[in-house]
mmCIF file with all atom_site columns, C-alpha atoms in Angstrom:
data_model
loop_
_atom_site.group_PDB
_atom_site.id
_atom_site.type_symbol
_atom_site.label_atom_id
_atom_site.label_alt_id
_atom_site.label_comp_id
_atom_site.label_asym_id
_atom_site.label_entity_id
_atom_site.label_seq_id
_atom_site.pdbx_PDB_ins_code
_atom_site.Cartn_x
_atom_site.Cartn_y
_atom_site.Cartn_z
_atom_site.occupancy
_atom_site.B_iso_or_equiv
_atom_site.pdbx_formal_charge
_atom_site.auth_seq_id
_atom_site.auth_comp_id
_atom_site.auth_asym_id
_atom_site.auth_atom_id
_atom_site.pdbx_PDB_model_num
ATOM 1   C CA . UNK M 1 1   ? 7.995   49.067 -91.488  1.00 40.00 ? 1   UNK M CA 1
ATOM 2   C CA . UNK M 1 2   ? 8.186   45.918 -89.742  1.00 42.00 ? 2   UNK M CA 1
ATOM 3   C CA . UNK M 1 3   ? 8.128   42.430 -90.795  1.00 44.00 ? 3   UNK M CA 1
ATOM 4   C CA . UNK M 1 4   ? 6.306   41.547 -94.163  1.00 44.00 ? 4   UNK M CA 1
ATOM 5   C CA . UNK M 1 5   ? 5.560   38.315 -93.910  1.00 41.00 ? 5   UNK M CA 1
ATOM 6   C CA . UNK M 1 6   ? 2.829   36.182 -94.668  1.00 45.00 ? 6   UNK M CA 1
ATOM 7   C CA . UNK M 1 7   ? -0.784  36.127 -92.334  1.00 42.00 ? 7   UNK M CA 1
ATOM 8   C CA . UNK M 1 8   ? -1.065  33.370 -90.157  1.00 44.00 ? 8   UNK M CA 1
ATOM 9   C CA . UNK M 1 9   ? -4.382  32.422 -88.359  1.00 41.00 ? 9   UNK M CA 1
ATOM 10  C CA . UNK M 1 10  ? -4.225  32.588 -84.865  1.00 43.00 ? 10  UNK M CA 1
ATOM 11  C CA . UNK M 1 11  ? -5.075  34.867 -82.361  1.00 44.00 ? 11  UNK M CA 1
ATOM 12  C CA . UNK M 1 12  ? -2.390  37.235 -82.201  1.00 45.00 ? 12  UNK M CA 1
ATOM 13  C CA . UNK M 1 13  ? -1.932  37.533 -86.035  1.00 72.00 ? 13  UNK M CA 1
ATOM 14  C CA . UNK M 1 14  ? 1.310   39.641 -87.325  1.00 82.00 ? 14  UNK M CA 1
ATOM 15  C CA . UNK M 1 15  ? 1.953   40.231 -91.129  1.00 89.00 ? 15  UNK M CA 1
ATOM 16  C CA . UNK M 1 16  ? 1.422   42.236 -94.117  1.00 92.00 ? 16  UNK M CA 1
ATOM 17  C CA . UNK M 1 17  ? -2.165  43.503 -95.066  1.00 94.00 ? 17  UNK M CA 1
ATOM 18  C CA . UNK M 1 18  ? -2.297  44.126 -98.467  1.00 93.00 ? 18  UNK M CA 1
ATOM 19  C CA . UNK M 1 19  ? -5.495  46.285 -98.163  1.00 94.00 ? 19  UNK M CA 1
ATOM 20  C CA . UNK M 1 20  ? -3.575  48.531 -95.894  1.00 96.00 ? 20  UNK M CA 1
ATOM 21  C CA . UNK M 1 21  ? -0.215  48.885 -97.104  1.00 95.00 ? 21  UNK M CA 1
ATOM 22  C CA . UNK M 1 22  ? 1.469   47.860 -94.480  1.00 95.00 ? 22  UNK M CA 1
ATOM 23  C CA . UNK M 1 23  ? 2.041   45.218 -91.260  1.00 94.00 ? 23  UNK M CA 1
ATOM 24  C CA . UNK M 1 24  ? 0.057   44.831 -88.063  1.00 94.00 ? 24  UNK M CA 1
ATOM 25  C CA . UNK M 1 25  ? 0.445   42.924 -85.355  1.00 91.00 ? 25  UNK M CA 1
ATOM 26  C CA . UNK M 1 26  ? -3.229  41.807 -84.297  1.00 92.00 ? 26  UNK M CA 1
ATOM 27  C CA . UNK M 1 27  ? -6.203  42.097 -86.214  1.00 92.00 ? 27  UNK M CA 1
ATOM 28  C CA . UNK M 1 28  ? -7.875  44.471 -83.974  1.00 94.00 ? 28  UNK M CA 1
ATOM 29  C CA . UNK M 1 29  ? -4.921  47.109 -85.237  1.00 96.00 ? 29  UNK M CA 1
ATOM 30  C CA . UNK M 1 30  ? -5.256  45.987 -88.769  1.00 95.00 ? 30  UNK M CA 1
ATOM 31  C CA . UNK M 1 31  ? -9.080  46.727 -88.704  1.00 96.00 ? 31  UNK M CA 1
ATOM 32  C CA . UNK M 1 32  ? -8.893  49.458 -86.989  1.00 97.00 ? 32  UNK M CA 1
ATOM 33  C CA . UNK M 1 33  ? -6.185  50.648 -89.649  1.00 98.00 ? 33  UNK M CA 1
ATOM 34  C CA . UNK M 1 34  ? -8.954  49.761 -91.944  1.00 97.00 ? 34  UNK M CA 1
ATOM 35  C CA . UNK M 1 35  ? -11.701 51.774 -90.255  1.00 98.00 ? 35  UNK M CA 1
ATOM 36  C CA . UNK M 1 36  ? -9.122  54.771 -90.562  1.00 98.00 ? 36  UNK M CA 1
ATOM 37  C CA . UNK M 1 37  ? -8.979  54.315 -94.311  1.00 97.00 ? 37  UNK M CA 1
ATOM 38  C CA . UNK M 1 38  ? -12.809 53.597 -94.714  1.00 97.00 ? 38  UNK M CA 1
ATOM 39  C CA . UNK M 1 39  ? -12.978 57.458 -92.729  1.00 97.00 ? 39  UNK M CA 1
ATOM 40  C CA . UNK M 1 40  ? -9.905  58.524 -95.569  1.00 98.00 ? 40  UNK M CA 1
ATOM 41  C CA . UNK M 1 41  ? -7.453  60.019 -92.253  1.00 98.00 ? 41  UNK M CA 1
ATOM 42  C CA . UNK M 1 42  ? -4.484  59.943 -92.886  1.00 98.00 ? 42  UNK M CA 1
ATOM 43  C CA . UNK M 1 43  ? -2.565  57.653 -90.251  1.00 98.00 ? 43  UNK M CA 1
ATOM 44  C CA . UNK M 1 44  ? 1.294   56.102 -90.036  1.00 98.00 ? 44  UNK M CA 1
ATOM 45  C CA . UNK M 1 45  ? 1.741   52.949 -88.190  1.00 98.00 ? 45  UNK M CA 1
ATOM 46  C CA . UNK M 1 46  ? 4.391   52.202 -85.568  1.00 97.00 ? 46  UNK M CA 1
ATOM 47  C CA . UNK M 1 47  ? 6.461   55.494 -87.005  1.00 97.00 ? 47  UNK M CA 1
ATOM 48  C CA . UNK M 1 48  ? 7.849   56.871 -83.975  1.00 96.00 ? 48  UNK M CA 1
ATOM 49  C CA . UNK M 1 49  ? 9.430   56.027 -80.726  1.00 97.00 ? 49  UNK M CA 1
ATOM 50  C CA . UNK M 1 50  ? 9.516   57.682 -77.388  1.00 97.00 ? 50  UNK M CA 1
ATOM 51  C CA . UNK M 1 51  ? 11.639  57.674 -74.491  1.00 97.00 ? 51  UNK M CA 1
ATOM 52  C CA . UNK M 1 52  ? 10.345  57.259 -71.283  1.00 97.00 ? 52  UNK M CA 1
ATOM 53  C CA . UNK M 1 53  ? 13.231  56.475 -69.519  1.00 95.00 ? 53  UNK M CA 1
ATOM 54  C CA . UNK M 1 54  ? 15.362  54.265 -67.863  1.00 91.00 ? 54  UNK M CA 1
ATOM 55  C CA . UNK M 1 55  ? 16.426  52.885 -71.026  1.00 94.00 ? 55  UNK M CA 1
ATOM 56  C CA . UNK M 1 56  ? 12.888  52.414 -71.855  1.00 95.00 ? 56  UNK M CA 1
ATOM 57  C CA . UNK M 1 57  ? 10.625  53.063 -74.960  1.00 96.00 ? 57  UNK M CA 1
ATOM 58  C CA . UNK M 1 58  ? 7.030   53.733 -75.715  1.00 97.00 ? 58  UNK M CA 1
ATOM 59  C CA . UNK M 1 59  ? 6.028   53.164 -79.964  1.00 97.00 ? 59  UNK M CA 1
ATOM 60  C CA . UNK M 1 60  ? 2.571   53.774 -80.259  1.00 97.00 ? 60  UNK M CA 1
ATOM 61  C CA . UNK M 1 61  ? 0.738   51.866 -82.563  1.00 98.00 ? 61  UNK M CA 1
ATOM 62  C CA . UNK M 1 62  ? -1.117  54.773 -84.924  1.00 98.00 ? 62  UNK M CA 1
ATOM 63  C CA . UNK M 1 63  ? 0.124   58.589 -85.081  1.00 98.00 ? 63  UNK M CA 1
ATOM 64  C CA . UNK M 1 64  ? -2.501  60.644 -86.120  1.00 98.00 ? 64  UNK M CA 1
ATOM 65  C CA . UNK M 1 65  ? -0.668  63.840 -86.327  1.00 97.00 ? 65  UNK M CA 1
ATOM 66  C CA . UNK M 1 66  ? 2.159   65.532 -84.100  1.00 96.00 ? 66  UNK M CA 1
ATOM 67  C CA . UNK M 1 67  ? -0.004  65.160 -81.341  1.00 96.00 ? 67  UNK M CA 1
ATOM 68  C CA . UNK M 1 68  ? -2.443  62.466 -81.819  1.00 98.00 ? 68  UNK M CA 1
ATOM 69  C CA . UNK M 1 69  ? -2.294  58.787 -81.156  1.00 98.00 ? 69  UNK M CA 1
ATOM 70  C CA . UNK M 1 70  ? -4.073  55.467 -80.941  1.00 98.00 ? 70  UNK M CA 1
ATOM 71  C CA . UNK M 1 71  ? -3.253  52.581 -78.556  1.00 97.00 ? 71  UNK M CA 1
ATOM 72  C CA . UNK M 1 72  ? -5.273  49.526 -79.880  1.00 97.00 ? 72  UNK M CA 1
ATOM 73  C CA . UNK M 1 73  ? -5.000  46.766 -76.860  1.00 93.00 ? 73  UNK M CA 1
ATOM 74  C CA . UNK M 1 74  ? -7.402  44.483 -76.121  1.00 82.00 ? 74  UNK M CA 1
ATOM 75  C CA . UNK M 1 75  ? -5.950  43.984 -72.564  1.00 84.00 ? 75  UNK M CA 1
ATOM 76  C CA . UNK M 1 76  ? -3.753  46.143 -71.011  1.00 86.00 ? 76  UNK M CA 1
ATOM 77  C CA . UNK M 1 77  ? -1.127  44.042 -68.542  1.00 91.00 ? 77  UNK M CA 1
ATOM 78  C CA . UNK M 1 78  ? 0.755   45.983 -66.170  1.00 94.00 ? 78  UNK M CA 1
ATOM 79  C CA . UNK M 1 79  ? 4.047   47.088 -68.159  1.00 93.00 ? 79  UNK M CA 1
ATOM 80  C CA . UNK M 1 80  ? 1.497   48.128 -70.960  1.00 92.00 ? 80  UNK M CA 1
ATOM 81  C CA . UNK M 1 81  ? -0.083  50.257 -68.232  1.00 94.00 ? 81  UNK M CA 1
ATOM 82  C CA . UNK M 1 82  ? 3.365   51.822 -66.463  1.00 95.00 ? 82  UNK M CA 1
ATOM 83  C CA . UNK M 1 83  ? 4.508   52.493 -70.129  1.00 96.00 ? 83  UNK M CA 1
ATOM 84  C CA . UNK M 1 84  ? 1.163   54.754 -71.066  1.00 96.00 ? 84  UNK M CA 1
ATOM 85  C CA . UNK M 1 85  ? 1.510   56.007 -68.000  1.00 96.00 ? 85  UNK M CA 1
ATOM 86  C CA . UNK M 1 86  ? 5.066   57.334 -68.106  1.00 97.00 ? 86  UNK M CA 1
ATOM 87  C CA . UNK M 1 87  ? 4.272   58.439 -72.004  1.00 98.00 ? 87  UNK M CA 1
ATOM 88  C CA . UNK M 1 88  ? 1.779   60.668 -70.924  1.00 96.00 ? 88  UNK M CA 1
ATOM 89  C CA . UNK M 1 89  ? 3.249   61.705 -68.209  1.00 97.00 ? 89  UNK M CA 1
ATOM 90  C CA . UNK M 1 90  ? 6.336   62.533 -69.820  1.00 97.00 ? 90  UNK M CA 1
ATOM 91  C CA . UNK M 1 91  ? 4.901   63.825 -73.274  1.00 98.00 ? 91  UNK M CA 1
ATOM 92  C CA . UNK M 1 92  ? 1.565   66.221 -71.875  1.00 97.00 ? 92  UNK M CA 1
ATOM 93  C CA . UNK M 1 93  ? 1.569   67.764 -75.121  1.00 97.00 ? 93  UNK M CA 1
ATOM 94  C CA . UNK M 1 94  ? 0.449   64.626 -76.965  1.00 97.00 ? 94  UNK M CA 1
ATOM 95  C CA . UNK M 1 95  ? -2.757  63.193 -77.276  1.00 97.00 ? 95  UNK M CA 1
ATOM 96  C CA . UNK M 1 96  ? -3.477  59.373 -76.380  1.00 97.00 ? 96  UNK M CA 1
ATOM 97  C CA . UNK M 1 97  ? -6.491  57.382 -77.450  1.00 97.00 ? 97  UNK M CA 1
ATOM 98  C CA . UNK M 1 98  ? -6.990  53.891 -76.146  1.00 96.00 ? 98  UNK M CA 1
ATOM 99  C CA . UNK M 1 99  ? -8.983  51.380 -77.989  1.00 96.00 ? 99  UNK M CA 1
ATOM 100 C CA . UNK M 1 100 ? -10.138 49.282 -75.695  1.00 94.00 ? 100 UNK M CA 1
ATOM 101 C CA . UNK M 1 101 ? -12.079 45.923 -75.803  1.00 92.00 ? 101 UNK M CA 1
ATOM 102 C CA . UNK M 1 102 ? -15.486 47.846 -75.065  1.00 93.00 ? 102 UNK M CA 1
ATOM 103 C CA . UNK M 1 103 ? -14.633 50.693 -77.831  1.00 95.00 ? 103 UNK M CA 1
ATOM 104 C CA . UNK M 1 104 ? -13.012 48.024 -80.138  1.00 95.00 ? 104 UNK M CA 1
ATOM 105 C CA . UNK M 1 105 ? -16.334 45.935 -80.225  1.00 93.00 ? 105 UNK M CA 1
ATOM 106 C CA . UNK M 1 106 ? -18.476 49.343 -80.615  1.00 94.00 ? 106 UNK M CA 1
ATOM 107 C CA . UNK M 1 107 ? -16.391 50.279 -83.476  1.00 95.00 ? 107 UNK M CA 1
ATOM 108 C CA . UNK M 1 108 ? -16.612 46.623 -84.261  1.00 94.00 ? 108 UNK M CA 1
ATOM 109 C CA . UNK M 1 109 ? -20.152 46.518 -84.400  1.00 93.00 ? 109 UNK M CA 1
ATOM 110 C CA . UNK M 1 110 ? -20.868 49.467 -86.625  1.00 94.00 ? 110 UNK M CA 1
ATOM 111 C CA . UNK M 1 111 ? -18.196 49.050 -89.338  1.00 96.00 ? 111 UNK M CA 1
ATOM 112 C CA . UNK M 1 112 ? -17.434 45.438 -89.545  1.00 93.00 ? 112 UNK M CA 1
ATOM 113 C CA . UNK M 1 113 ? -20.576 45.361 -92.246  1.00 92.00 ? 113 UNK M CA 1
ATOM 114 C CA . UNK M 1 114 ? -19.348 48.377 -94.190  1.00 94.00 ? 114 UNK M CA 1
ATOM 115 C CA . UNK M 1 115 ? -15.886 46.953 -94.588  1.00 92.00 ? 115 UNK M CA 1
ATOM 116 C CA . UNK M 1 116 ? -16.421 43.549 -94.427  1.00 90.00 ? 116 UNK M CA 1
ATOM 117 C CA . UNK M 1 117 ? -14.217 42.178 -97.603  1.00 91.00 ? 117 UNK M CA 1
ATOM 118 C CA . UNK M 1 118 ? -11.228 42.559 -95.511  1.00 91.00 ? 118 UNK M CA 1
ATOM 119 C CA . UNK M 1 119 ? -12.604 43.160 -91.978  1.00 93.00 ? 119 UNK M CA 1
ATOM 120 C CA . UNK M 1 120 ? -10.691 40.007 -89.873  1.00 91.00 ? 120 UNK M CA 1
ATOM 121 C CA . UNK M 1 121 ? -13.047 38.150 -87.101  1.00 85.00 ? 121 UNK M CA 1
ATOM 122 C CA . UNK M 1 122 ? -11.312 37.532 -83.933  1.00 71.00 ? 122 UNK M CA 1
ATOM 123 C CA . UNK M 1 123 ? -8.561  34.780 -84.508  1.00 51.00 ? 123 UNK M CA 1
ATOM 124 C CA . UNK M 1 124 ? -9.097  34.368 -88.127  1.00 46.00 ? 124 UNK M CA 1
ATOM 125 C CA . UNK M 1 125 ? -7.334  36.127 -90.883  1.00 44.00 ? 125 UNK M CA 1
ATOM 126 C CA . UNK M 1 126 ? -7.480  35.448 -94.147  1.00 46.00 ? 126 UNK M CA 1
ATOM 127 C CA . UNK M 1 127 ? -4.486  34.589 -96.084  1.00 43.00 ? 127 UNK M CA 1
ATOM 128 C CA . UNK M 1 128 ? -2.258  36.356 -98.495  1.00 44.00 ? 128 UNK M CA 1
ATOM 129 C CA . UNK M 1 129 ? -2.406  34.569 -101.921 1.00 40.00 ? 129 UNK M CA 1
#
């Protein structure tokens, strides 16, 4: 796991979701962590590592299975792109979803009202007691 420390509120909010089980590092991946667990799939977060080389590795954010997983990124700057492009490049076999902004706010859309006790707004996230 990574770092379990309190939410903050700002836009690029790290920390422990209780309602998860676990840390994020934005609130796009923590609700869409949350969709996941609204649908009951089974997910891990941040579990494995992959090397692309030259010294370089790729950790995607949710692994679906052995050969399914999610990229949530709300912009994608140019080492983000070189490294997805070298995973799948490298790795054929596996299966890479990207959650953009324009699939994020779809997703956003539909199931912010069915999981809206924890679902966090852009920039604001509520804090652990």
């Amino acid at each position: 796991p990574m770092f379990n420390k309190k939410w903050t509120h700002s836009k690029w909010s790290s920390g422990y979701r209780e309602d998860i089980g676990h840390s994020c590092r934005s609130s796009w991946e923590a609700n869409y962590c949350r969709i996941l667990k609204y649908l009951g799939i089974s997910y891990e977060f941040e579990s494995e590592s992959f090397d692309i080389g030259n010294n370089e590795y790729y950790t995607p954010d949710i692994k679906i299975n052995d050969s399914l997983y999610i990229e949530v990124k709300g912009y994608l700057y140019e080492k983000g792109k070189r490294k997805l492009k070298l995973f799948l490049k490298k790795y054929p076999q596996k299966g890479l979803i990207l959650v953009d902004e324009e699939l994020y706010n779809i997703l956003s859309r539909f199931y912010f009202k069915l999981i809206e006790e924890y679902w966090e707004p852009d920039g604001i996230v509520k804090r652990r007691n």
